[in-house]
Short mmCIF file of C-alpha atoms in Angstrom, two decimals:
data_model
loop_
_atom_site.label_atom_id
_atom_site.label_comp_id
_atom_site.label_asym_id
_atom_site.label_seq_id
_atom_site.Cartn_x
_atom_site.Cartn_y
_atom_site.Cartn_z
CA MET A 1249 30.96 28.79 101.01
CA ASP A 1250 34.21 27.10 101.96
CA ALA A 1251 36.91 29.16 103.61
CA PRO A 1252 39.42 30.44 101.07
CA ALA A 1253 42.88 28.94 100.93
CA PRO A 1254 45.83 31.25 101.52
CA ASN A 1255 46.82 33.04 98.32
CA ALA A 1256 43.81 31.51 96.52
CA TRP A 1257 43.45 34.43 94.13
CA GLU A 1258 47.09 34.28 93.09
CA GLU A 1259 46.80 30.52 92.43
CA LEU A 1260 43.72 31.04 90.28
CA VAL A 1261 45.48 33.75 88.28
CA THR A 1262 48.51 31.48 87.77
CA ALA A 1263 46.28 28.63 86.55
CA ALA A 1264 44.51 30.95 84.13
CA LEU A 1265 47.79 32.23 82.71
CA LEU A 1266 49.41 28.78 82.32
CA GLY A 1267 46.25 26.96 81.22
CA THR A 1268 44.31 24.22 82.99
CA GLU A 1269 46.16 21.54 81.02
CA ARG A 1270 49.43 22.59 82.69
CA ARG A 1271 48.14 23.77 86.02
CA THR A 1272 45.10 22.37 87.82
CA PRO A 1273 43.08 25.06 89.62
CA PRO A 1274 43.02 24.62 93.41
CA GLY A 1275 40.11 22.46 94.56
CA CYS A 1276 39.26 21.43 90.98
CA PRO A 1277 39.74 17.90 89.52
CA PRO A 1278 41.82 17.68 86.35
CA GLY A 1279 40.08 16.93 83.08
CA PRO A 1280 37.81 18.58 80.53
CA GLU A 1281 35.71 20.23 83.23
CA ALA A 1282 38.72 22.13 84.64
CA PRO A 1283 38.23 25.37 82.62
CA ALA A 1284 34.62 25.76 83.79
CA ALA A 1285 35.65 24.91 87.32
CA LEU A 1286 38.36 27.61 87.14
CA LEU A 1287 35.79 30.26 86.15
CA ASP A 1288 33.43 29.14 88.93
CA ALA A 1289 36.22 29.32 91.48
CA ALA A 1290 37.26 32.77 90.23
CA ALA A 1291 33.68 34.04 90.52
CA ALA A 1292 33.35 32.70 94.06
CA GLU A 1293 36.70 34.21 95.07
CA THR A 1294 35.66 37.58 93.59
CA VAL A 1295 32.50 37.60 95.70
CA ARG A 1296 34.51 36.58 98.74
CA ARG A 1297 37.06 39.42 98.18
CA ARG A 1298 34.39 42.08 97.67
CA ALA A 1299 32.30 40.99 100.62
CA GLY A 1300 35.30 41.08 102.91
CA LEU A 1301 36.43 44.60 101.92
CA ARG A 1302 36.01 47.15 104.67
CA PRO A 1303 35.03 50.64 103.54
CA GLY A 1304 37.80 53.22 103.84
CA ARG A 1305 37.53 56.42 105.82
CA ALA A 1306 35.98 59.22 103.80
CA ALA A 1307 38.44 61.88 102.66
CA ALA A 1308 38.07 65.38 103.98
CA ARG A 1309 35.80 67.51 101.86
CA VAL A 1310 37.66 69.98 99.68
CA GLU A 1311 37.16 73.56 100.73
CA PRO A 1312 35.23 75.43 98.03
CA ALA A 1313 37.01 78.00 95.91
CA ALA A 1314 36.66 81.62 96.91
CA GLU A 1315 34.04 83.69 95.14
CA ASP A 1316 35.32 85.81 92.27
CA PRO A 1317 34.13 89.40 92.88
CA ARG A 1318 34.65 90.47 89.25
CA PRO A 1319 31.64 90.81 86.92
CA PRO A 1320 30.97 87.82 84.68
CA LEU A 1321 31.79 87.82 81.01
CA PRO A 1322 29.07 88.99 78.65
CA THR A 1323 27.35 86.02 77.02
CA ALA A 1324 28.75 86.70 73.55
CA ALA A 1325 32.27 87.06 74.91
CA ALA A 1326 31.93 83.77 76.83
CA ARG A 1327 30.91 81.99 73.62
CA ARG A 1328 33.87 83.56 71.85
CA LEU A 1329 36.27 82.34 74.54
CA ALA A 1330 34.93 78.80 74.18
CA MET A 1331 35.59 79.00 70.43
CA LEU A 1332 39.12 80.31 70.94
CA LEU A 1333 39.93 77.53 73.40
CA THR A 1334 38.60 74.72 71.21
CA ASP A 1335 40.14 75.88 67.93
CA ARG A 1336 42.76 73.60 66.43
CA PRO A 1337 44.91 75.25 63.74
CA GLY A 1338 44.83 73.55 60.37
CA THR A 1339 47.73 71.43 59.20
CA GLY A 1340 47.48 72.07 55.48
CA GLY A 1341 50.80 71.80 53.69
CA GLY A 1342 52.37 73.71 50.85
CA GLY A 1343 52.45 76.98 52.78
CA ARG A 1344 48.72 77.49 52.18
CA ARG A 1345 46.62 78.41 55.21
CA GLY A 1346 43.33 79.32 53.55
CA THR A 1347 41.24 82.34 54.48
CA ALA A 1348 40.05 81.39 57.99
CA PRO A 1349 41.57 83.31 60.94
CA ASP A 1350 43.87 81.42 63.31
CA LEU A 1351 41.82 81.66 66.49
CA MET A 1352 44.50 80.35 68.87
CA GLU A 1353 46.78 83.19 67.81
CA LEU A 1354 44.07 85.66 68.86
CA LEU A 1355 43.69 84.19 72.34
CA PRO A 1356 46.52 86.28 73.94
CA GLN A 1357 44.94 89.47 72.65
CA TRP A 1358 41.48 88.40 73.83
CA LEU A 1359 42.85 87.65 77.32
CA ALA A 1360 44.64 91.00 77.50
CA THR A 1361 41.41 92.85 76.64
CA ALA A 1362 39.33 90.79 79.08
CA ASN A 1363 41.83 91.51 81.87
CA THR A 1364 41.77 95.22 81.06
CA GLN A 1365 37.97 95.18 81.27
CA GLY A 1366 38.11 93.32 84.60
CA PHE A 1367 35.85 90.36 83.79
CA ALA A 1368 35.75 87.00 85.56
CA PRO A 1369 35.86 83.79 83.48
CA PRO A 1370 33.01 81.27 83.28
CA PRO A 1371 33.95 78.50 85.77
CA GLU A 1372 33.23 75.74 83.25
CA LEU A 1373 35.93 77.10 80.89
CA LEU A 1374 38.70 77.24 83.50
CA PRO A 1375 39.99 73.68 82.82
CA ALA A 1376 40.30 74.37 79.09
CA LEU A 1377 41.97 77.72 79.84
CA LEU A 1378 44.53 76.09 82.14
CA ASP A 1379 45.18 73.34 79.59
CA ALA A 1380 45.88 76.01 76.97
CA ALA A 1381 48.23 77.86 79.34
CA ARG A 1382 49.97 74.60 80.20
CA GLY A 1383 50.87 74.08 76.54
CA ARG A 1384 51.83 77.70 75.81
CA THR A 1385 54.03 79.56 78.25
CA ASP A 1386 53.32 82.85 76.45
CA LEU A 1387 49.70 82.58 77.63
CA ARG A 1388 50.37 81.86 81.28
CA GLN A 1389 50.62 85.30 82.81
CA ALA A 1390 47.47 86.64 81.12
CA ALA A 1391 45.59 83.34 81.56
CA LEU A 1392 46.34 83.14 85.28
CA ALA A 1393 45.42 86.77 85.82
CA PHE A 1394 42.09 86.13 84.06
CA ALA A 1395 41.46 82.84 85.90
CA GLY A 1396 42.06 84.53 89.26
CA ALA A 1397 42.35 82.72 92.57
CA ARG A 1398 40.43 79.73 91.26
CA ALA A 1399 43.40 78.81 89.07
CA VAL A 1400 45.47 78.16 92.20
CA TRP A 1401 42.55 76.26 93.77
CA LEU A 1402 42.29 74.00 90.72
CA ALA A 1403 46.06 73.57 90.47
CA ARG A 1404 46.14 72.09 93.96
CA LEU A 1405 43.72 69.39 92.73
CA ASN A 1406 45.37 68.59 89.39
CA PRO A 1407 49.14 68.13 89.07
CA ASP A 1408 48.94 68.95 85.34
CA TRP A 1409 48.30 72.56 86.32
CA ARG A 1410 51.00 72.86 88.95
CA PHE A 1411 52.60 75.68 86.94
CA ALA A 1412 49.89 77.93 88.39
CA LEU A 1413 51.36 77.36 91.87
CA ARG A 1414 54.81 78.59 90.94
CA ALA A 1415 54.12 81.07 88.16
CA ALA A 1416 54.82 84.74 88.86
CA PRO A 1417 53.16 87.08 89.56
CA GLY A 1418 51.12 84.67 91.57
CA GLY A 1419 48.41 83.50 89.21
CA GLY A 1420 45.83 85.99 90.40
CA MET A 1421 45.96 84.89 94.03
CA ALA A 1422 44.68 87.31 96.63
CA LEU A 1423 47.42 89.20 98.45
CA PRO A 1424 47.10 90.80 101.87
CA HIS A 1425 46.71 94.53 102.20
CA LEU A 1426 50.10 96.16 102.51
CA GLU A 1427 49.03 97.62 105.87
CA ASP A 1428 48.51 94.11 107.28
CA THR A 1429 52.09 93.61 108.44
CA ASP A 1430 51.40 90.37 110.34
CA ARG A 1431 49.78 88.71 107.34
CA ILE A 1432 52.56 89.95 105.07
CA ARG A 1433 55.20 88.50 107.39
CA GLN A 1434 53.37 85.16 107.55
CA LEU A 1435 52.95 84.94 103.78
CA TRP A 1436 56.58 85.88 103.19
CA GLU A 1437 57.85 83.23 105.58
CA GLU A 1438 55.35 80.43 104.86
CA GLY A 1439 53.86 81.08 101.41
CA LEU A 1440 54.47 79.27 98.14
CA PHE A 1441 57.26 80.62 96.00
CA ALA A 1442 54.80 82.20 93.53
CA GLU A 1443 52.96 83.88 96.39
CA ARG A 1444 56.19 85.28 97.78
CA VAL A 1445 57.25 86.63 94.38
CA ALA A 1446 53.83 88.24 93.92
CA LEU A 1447 53.95 89.73 97.41
CA LEU A 1448 57.43 91.17 96.92
CA SER A 1449 56.48 92.62 93.52
CA ALA A 1450 53.31 94.21 94.91
CA ILE A 1451 55.15 95.84 97.81
CA ARG A 1452 58.00 96.95 95.55
CA ALA A 1453 55.55 98.72 93.24
CA ARG A 1454 54.18 100.80 96.13
CA GLU A 1455 56.92 100.99 98.74
CA PRO A 1456 60.33 100.07 97.27
CA ALA A 1457 62.20 100.43 100.54
CA ALA A 1458 59.74 98.19 102.41
CA ALA A 1459 60.16 95.46 99.78
CA ARG A 1460 63.93 95.62 100.04
CA GLU A 1461 63.80 95.43 103.82
CA LEU A 1462 61.44 92.44 103.67
CA LEU A 1463 63.81 90.64 101.30
CA ALA A 1464 66.76 91.37 103.58
CA THR A 1465 65.10 89.54 106.50
CA THR A 1466 65.43 86.13 104.79
CA TRP A 1467 68.12 86.79 102.17
CA ALA A 1468 70.81 84.69 103.84
CA THR A 1469 68.60 81.58 104.03
CA GLU A 1470 67.09 81.67 100.52
CA ARG A 1471 68.11 79.24 97.78
CA ALA A 1472 70.37 80.67 95.06
CA GLU A 1473 67.72 80.41 92.33
CA ASP A 1474 65.18 82.12 94.60
CA ARG A 1475 67.63 84.89 95.50
CA LEU A 1476 68.10 85.52 91.79
CA MET A 1477 64.36 85.85 91.18
CA PHE A 1478 63.83 88.05 94.22
CA LEU A 1479 66.77 90.27 93.27
CA ASP A 1480 65.32 90.71 89.80
CA SER A 1481 62.18 92.21 91.34
CA LEU A 1482 64.28 95.19 92.51
CA ARG A 1483 64.36 96.47 88.92
CA THR A 1484 61.01 98.08 89.68
CA GLY A 1485 61.66 101.39 91.38
CA LEU A 1486 65.45 100.91 91.34
CA ALA A 1487 67.05 103.86 93.12
CA ALA A 1488 70.19 104.97 94.91
CA ASP A 1489 68.79 103.69 98.22
CA ASP A 1490 69.16 100.13 96.88
CA GLU A 1491 72.92 100.46 96.43
CA PRO A 1492 74.05 99.14 99.86
CA PHE A 1493 71.94 96.00 99.49
CA LEU A 1494 73.17 95.43 95.93
CA GLU A 1495 76.80 96.01 96.96
CA GLN A 1496 76.32 93.27 99.55
CA ALA A 1497 74.88 90.99 96.84
CA LEU A 1498 78.11 91.47 94.84
CA THR A 1499 79.75 89.08 97.33
CA ASP A 1500 77.04 86.41 96.95
CA ARG A 1501 78.19 82.82 96.54
CA SER A 1502 76.09 82.47 93.34
CA ARG A 1503 77.71 83.80 90.18
CA ASN A 1504 74.31 84.58 88.62
CA VAL A 1505 73.27 86.59 91.67
CA ARG A 1506 76.54 88.53 91.55
CA ALA A 1507 76.09 89.25 87.85
CA THR A 1508 72.53 90.50 88.35
CA ALA A 1509 73.58 92.71 91.26
CA ALA A 1510 76.37 94.19 89.12
CA GLU A 1511 73.93 94.84 86.28
CA LEU A 1512 71.50 96.63 88.58
CA LEU A 1513 74.27 98.72 90.10
CA SER A 1514 75.53 99.72 86.66
CA SER A 1515 71.98 100.87 85.88
CA LEU A 1516 72.45 103.45 88.66
CA PRO A 1517 74.79 106.01 87.04
CA GLY A 1518 75.63 107.48 90.45
CA SER A 1519 76.63 104.19 92.08
CA ALA A 1520 80.17 103.45 93.21
CA LEU A 1521 80.32 100.45 90.88
CA ALA A 1522 79.34 102.63 87.91
CA ALA A 1523 82.10 105.07 88.84
CA ARG A 1524 84.66 102.25 89.04
CA MET A 1525 83.54 100.92 85.66
CA ALA A 1526 83.73 104.43 84.16
CA VAL A 1527 87.39 104.70 85.17
CA ARG A 1528 88.22 101.26 83.75
CA ALA A 1529 86.30 101.74 80.48
CA GLY A 1530 87.54 105.30 80.01
CA ALA A 1531 91.14 104.10 80.19
CA CYS A 1532 90.44 101.79 77.23
CA VAL A 1533 89.17 104.37 74.70
CA ALA A 1534 90.77 107.58 73.49
CA VAL A 1535 90.65 109.92 70.47
CA ASP A 1536 93.63 109.95 68.12
CA HIS A 1537 94.08 113.38 66.53
CA THR A 1538 97.29 112.61 64.64
CA GLY A 1539 95.55 111.65 61.38
CA SER A 1540 93.45 113.70 59.03
CA THR A 1541 90.27 112.47 60.78
CA PRO A 1542 89.83 112.03 64.54
CA THR A 1543 89.73 108.31 65.23
CA LEU A 1544 88.85 106.26 68.31
CA LEU A 1545 91.64 104.05 69.60
CA VAL A 1546 90.85 101.02 71.76
CA GLU A 1547 93.26 99.37 74.19
CA ALA A 1548 91.42 96.46 75.77
CA PRO A 1549 92.37 95.19 79.26
CA HIS A 1550 95.28 92.75 79.37
CA GLU A 1551 93.96 90.94 82.45
CA CYS A 1552 90.81 90.56 84.51
CA ASP A 1553 91.98 91.42 88.01
CA ALA A 1554 90.26 90.63 91.29
CA GLY A 1555 88.66 94.07 91.44
CA MET A 1556 87.02 93.59 88.05
CA GLU A 1557 85.74 90.15 89.03
CA GLY A 1558 84.44 91.57 92.30
CA ASP A 1559 82.43 94.10 90.30
CA GLY A 1560 80.75 91.40 88.26
CA VAL A 1561 83.06 91.05 85.26
CA VAL A 1562 83.04 87.42 84.13
CA ALA A 1563 86.64 86.36 83.62
CA LYS A 1564 86.13 83.28 81.44
CA ALA A 1565 85.22 84.19 77.86
CA PRO A 1566 82.70 82.09 75.90
CA ALA A 1567 84.04 79.64 73.35
CA GLY A 1568 85.29 81.39 70.24
CA ARG A 1569 85.52 84.78 71.92
CA GLY A 1570 88.78 86.57 72.68
CA GLU A 1571 89.39 87.28 76.36
CA ARG A 1572 90.41 90.90 75.95
CA SER A 1573 87.41 91.84 73.79
CA TRP A 1574 85.15 89.96 76.24
CA TRP A 1575 86.45 91.94 79.21
CA PHE A 1576 86.39 95.22 77.25
CA GLY A 1577 82.74 94.74 76.24
CA GLN A 1578 81.68 94.16 79.84
CA LEU A 1579 83.48 97.30 81.05
CA VAL A 1580 81.93 99.56 78.40
CA GLU A 1581 78.49 98.04 78.92
CA ALA A 1582 78.60 98.78 82.66
CA ALA A 1583 80.07 102.31 82.41
CA PRO A 1584 77.64 105.27 82.58
CA LEU A 1585 77.10 106.69 79.09
CA ALA A 1586 77.77 110.15 80.51
CA THR A 1587 81.40 109.02 80.69
CA TRP A 1588 81.96 109.34 76.98
CA PRO A 1589 81.14 112.97 76.06
CA ALA A 1590 83.43 114.10 78.89
CA ARG A 1591 86.12 111.62 77.88
CA LEU A 1592 85.92 112.15 74.10
CA GLY A 1593 86.13 115.90 73.56
CA ARG A 1594 82.65 117.00 74.66
CA ARG A 1595 81.12 115.43 71.56
CA THR A 1596 77.45 114.49 71.38
CA PRO A 1597 76.40 110.84 71.18
CA GLN A 1598 75.77 111.23 67.42
CA GLU A 1599 79.24 112.68 66.91
CA ILE A 1600 80.87 109.95 69.00
CA VAL A 1601 79.11 107.13 67.17
CA ALA A 1602 80.09 108.68 63.81
CA LEU A 1603 83.83 108.58 64.65
CA PRO A 1604 85.81 105.84 62.90
CA VAL A 1605 87.27 103.19 65.19
CA ALA A 1606 90.76 101.82 64.55
CA ASP A 1607 91.82 98.18 64.31
CA ASP A 1608 88.40 96.60 63.75
CA TRP A 1609 87.13 97.47 67.24
CA GLN A 1610 84.01 99.27 65.97
CA ALA A 1611 81.63 96.30 66.17
CA GLU A 1612 82.68 95.45 69.74
CA LEU A 1613 82.56 99.07 70.93
CA HIS A 1614 79.19 99.88 69.33
CA ALA A 1615 77.64 96.60 70.55
CA ALA A 1616 78.72 97.44 74.11
CA TRP A 1617 77.28 100.95 73.79
CA CYS A 1618 74.03 99.39 72.57
CA ARG A 1619 73.82 97.20 75.66
CA ALA A 1620 74.60 100.19 77.87
CA ALA A 1621 71.90 102.31 76.20
CA VAL A 1622 69.33 99.55 76.74
CA ARG A 1623 70.39 98.94 80.34
CA GLN A 1624 70.41 102.63 81.21
CA ARG A 1625 67.28 103.41 79.13
CA ASN A 1626 69.16 106.22 77.38
CA ALA A 1627 67.08 107.38 74.40
CA ALA A 1628 69.68 109.88 73.15
CA TRP A 1629 72.32 107.18 72.75
CA ALA A 1630 69.73 104.80 71.29
CA ARG A 1631 68.90 107.32 68.56
CA ALA A 1632 72.57 107.84 67.78
CA LEU A 1633 73.23 104.10 67.48
CA LEU A 1634 70.08 103.44 65.45
CA ALA A 1635 70.85 106.20 62.92
CA ALA A 1636 68.18 107.43 60.51
CA PRO A 1637 65.87 104.61 59.41
CA ALA A 1638 66.43 105.44 55.72
CA ALA A 1639 70.24 105.45 56.05
CA PRO A 1640 72.00 102.69 54.10
CA GLU A 1641 73.68 101.34 57.25
CA ALA A 1642 70.29 100.87 58.93
CA GLY A 1643 69.34 98.21 56.41
CA GLY A 1644 72.60 96.26 56.42
CA PRO A 1645 74.42 94.30 59.12
CA GLY A 1646 76.64 97.27 60.06
CA ALA A 1647 78.05 97.70 63.54
CA VAL A 1648 74.60 97.43 65.13
CA SER A 1649 72.85 94.11 64.55
CA LEU A 1650 69.15 93.66 63.94
CA ALA A 1651 68.67 92.22 67.44
CA GLU A 1652 70.45 95.22 68.94
CA ARG A 1653 68.29 97.61 66.92
CA SER A 1654 65.12 96.03 68.28
CA LYS A 1655 66.38 96.43 71.85
CA LEU A 1656 67.39 100.04 71.21
CA LEU A 1657 63.92 100.77 69.86
CA GLY A 1658 62.53 99.61 73.19
CA THR A 1659 64.09 102.65 74.88
CA LEU A 1660 62.08 105.06 72.71
CA GLY A 1661 58.50 106.15 73.16
CA GLY A 1662 55.79 104.20 71.34
CA ALA A 1663 55.10 106.80 68.65
CA GLU A 1664 58.78 107.42 67.90
CA ARG A 1665 59.44 103.68 67.79
CA ALA A 1666 56.61 103.10 65.31
CA ASP A 1667 57.71 106.02 63.11
CA TRP A 1668 61.29 104.69 62.96
CA VAL A 1669 60.16 101.19 61.95
CA ALA A 1670 57.75 102.64 59.37
CA GLY A 1671 60.63 104.63 57.87
CA PHE A 1672 62.84 101.56 57.90
CA ILE A 1673 60.23 99.47 56.04
CA SER A 1674 59.61 102.22 53.49
CA ALA A 1675 63.33 102.42 52.75
CA HIS A 1676 64.44 98.78 53.06
CA GLY A 1677 61.32 96.62 52.69
CA LEU A 1678 60.14 93.77 54.89
CA SER A 1679 63.00 91.29 54.65
CA GLU A 1680 64.65 92.54 57.87
CA ALA A 1681 61.61 94.05 59.56
CA PHE A 1682 60.02 91.13 61.43
CA GLN A 1683 62.06 91.49 64.62
CA LEU A 1684 61.65 95.27 64.59
CA LEU A 1685 57.88 95.02 64.24
CA GLY A 1686 57.75 92.77 67.29
CA VAL A 1687 58.71 95.66 69.62
CA CYS A 1688 56.02 98.06 68.36
CA ALA A 1689 52.90 98.73 70.38
CA VAL A 1690 49.62 97.08 69.38
CA PRO A 1691 47.59 98.15 67.51
CA TRP A 1692 50.13 99.60 65.11
CA SER A 1693 49.96 103.32 64.43
CA GLU A 1694 48.46 104.39 61.12
CA PRO A 1695 51.86 105.27 59.51
CA LEU A 1696 53.35 101.92 60.54
CA GLY A 1697 50.31 99.93 59.41
CA ARG A 1698 50.28 101.75 56.10
CA ALA A 1699 54.00 101.07 55.58
CA VAL A 1700 53.52 97.34 56.22
CA VAL A 1701 50.52 97.02 53.91
CA ASP A 1702 52.25 99.01 51.18
CA ALA A 1703 55.33 96.79 51.44
CA LEU A 1704 53.19 93.64 51.26
CA ASN A 1705 51.44 95.07 48.20
CA ILE A 1706 54.81 95.76 46.58
CA ALA A 1707 55.89 92.19 47.28
CA ARG A 1708 52.69 90.91 45.69
CA ASP A 1709 53.22 93.04 42.60
CA ALA A 1710 56.76 91.66 42.35
CA GLY A 1711 55.25 88.21 41.78
CA SER A 1712 56.75 86.39 44.79
CA TYR A 1713 54.81 83.91 46.93
CA PRO A 1714 53.17 85.26 50.13
CA TRP A 1715 54.63 82.62 52.46
CA SER A 1716 57.99 84.34 52.05
CA PHE A 1717 56.36 87.02 54.22
CA SER A 1718 54.22 84.74 56.38
CA GLY A 1719 55.78 86.02 59.61
CA VAL A 1720 55.00 89.64 58.80
CA MET A 1721 51.53 88.69 57.55
CA GLY A 1722 50.86 86.86 60.84
CA LEU A 1723 51.95 89.92 62.79
CA ALA A 1724 49.72 92.12 60.65
CA GLU A 1725 46.72 89.91 61.47
CA ARG A 1726 47.32 90.45 65.19
CA CYS A 1727 48.69 93.99 65.22
CA LEU A 1728 47.07 96.08 62.48
CA ASP A 1729 44.33 98.39 63.71
CA PRO A 1730 41.01 96.64 62.95
CA SER A 1731 39.73 99.89 61.44
CA GLU A 1732 42.14 99.28 58.53
CA ALA A 1733 40.03 96.34 57.28
CA SER A 1734 37.88 98.41 54.93
CA ARG A 1735 40.97 99.94 53.31
CA LEU A 1736 42.23 96.47 52.40
CA ASP A 1737 39.14 95.29 50.52
CA GLY A 1738 40.73 96.08 47.17
CA LEU A 1739 43.63 93.70 47.86
CA MET A 1740 41.43 90.60 48.22
CA ALA A 1741 40.86 90.19 44.49
CA VAL A 1742 43.12 87.93 42.43
CA PRO A 1743 45.43 90.22 40.44
CA ASP A 1744 46.40 89.72 36.83
CA GLU A 1745 49.64 87.76 36.75
CA THR A 1746 52.59 89.13 34.82
CA GLU A 1747 54.85 86.93 32.73
CA ASP A 1748 57.62 86.88 35.31
CA ALA A 1749 55.30 86.17 38.27
CA SER A 1750 55.48 82.87 40.14
CA PRO A 1751 52.70 80.49 39.01
CA GLY A 1752 49.55 80.91 41.10
CA ALA A 1753 51.10 83.58 43.33
CA GLY A 1754 48.21 85.98 42.73
CA GLY A 1755 45.68 83.50 44.08
CA TYR A 1756 47.77 82.80 47.15
CA TRP A 1757 48.11 86.53 47.83
CA ALA A 1758 44.36 87.01 47.49
CA GLU A 1759 43.81 84.28 50.10
CA ALA A 1760 46.37 85.87 52.42
CA PHE A 1761 44.71 89.28 52.22
CA GLN A 1762 41.25 87.73 52.65
CA ARG A 1763 42.48 86.05 55.83
CA LEU A 1764 44.00 89.33 57.01
CA VAL A 1765 40.74 91.23 56.46
CA SER A 1766 38.57 88.54 58.09
CA THR A 1767 40.94 88.43 61.09
CA LEU A 1768 40.79 92.21 61.51
CA ARG A 1769 36.99 92.12 61.43
CA LEU A 1770 36.97 89.27 63.93
CA ARG A 1771 39.22 91.28 66.27
CA ALA A 1772 36.82 94.21 65.98
CA ALA A 1773 33.93 91.92 66.92
CA MET A 1774 35.87 90.51 69.88
CA ALA A 1775 36.56 94.00 71.21
CA GLU A 1776 32.90 94.95 70.84
CA GLU A 1777 31.78 91.80 72.70
CA LEU A 1778 34.08 92.71 75.58
CA GLY A 1779 32.87 96.31 75.63
CA ALA A 1780 36.30 97.65 74.65
CA VAL A 1781 35.08 99.94 71.85
#
């Protein structure tokens, strides 16, 4: 075989692209035989290139993943997981979903139960599990906890799963024992960000002071976004001992870090910042006794001075918001709620909230008290601001918005929260209940579940279409106690339609209730397969 000419392959490619009529292949005579000669030359050059290729050095063998010490999934549960991961929700139009359960919507609940039971996943399903978590951020924490350390091992091999390397609380990676100070120090100084967050959270849960001291060793050299995440971990076990560190963070060069430090300090009613905010907020609100009814008067700040800014008050108001009301809201939100009974005539929270507020300041004042009650986890103030669930103001916009009500409910115990929402639904129906239902513990208590089903039944009898309540129906599929399935059998039949009913609504409702019942029975089967019953 003749020696190849320099750049022979490139010349052959050029001749093939331009055509042999315009470009004669190298070493080939022009004419009708040129195309065949071009192919022969290309074949010879291909052999020449392959024969002259030196083998590359073999890559280092990948270290095997660590063994997962957890017991394997039961066979039936493993099959169920494969079904959940391969399900593709239907795309039927017209608001009609049919009677089949939406399996992907049950995956978060399945993962939560599997994690509670302490099972390890089948290795062959890990790629599909990570793909599902990649597409749905709401799955990631539970999916990574279930996948364990192998999720991190796989993520280092596939960039599509890199979220497992940075996701808190560490994607199930093994952490050193808290007594192993050398390993802790090494991981804190050299570990991935997710590993450091997981380490700090684990130490904070057991030894809050040790976690704070570990954070202090590298605080000055951390990036602003990392300082913010690390500072947020101090919410666990927050105590008066954290105040000096948080006071130091008030001078941080990052505005977000300063704001978070101020929020944490205001959550400590005995902190110096809380005391300063109490003085400022108290000077803005007073009781006017000159009229026939005691009334709250509000005098918002006229400026945001350096002291206020130093304590975390943001001076620049958002677009469309008045500066004075913006500053006032921040002061009240950060002041200890114990300020107000002492300031406002020894009244109880219920009595204070019931007082009229002059000059249209009620919405701003009550919204700030709502934020303070949530921040300080004050159930007494939350109850006062929520009012009775059957009260007319609970069902309307009022001074406390629906979003604020849902946050206030989060300060109450699970049973009290469910009872309040059940009372709200019984009095006001489902039109405003979706956000409130989202903060209730799963499975719903019997009174709450009964209130939801009764309200759905009332809506069906009213002749409306079920997709007007599709959000609540979807929640019911995931949150009703599976034991309620037998009680719903009577709702699966197509009811007789009244003259004023929407055409075909009865059939749609029957489908919706059939799907609800089949989903509840599927959830019961899932729990049984995982040994959770």
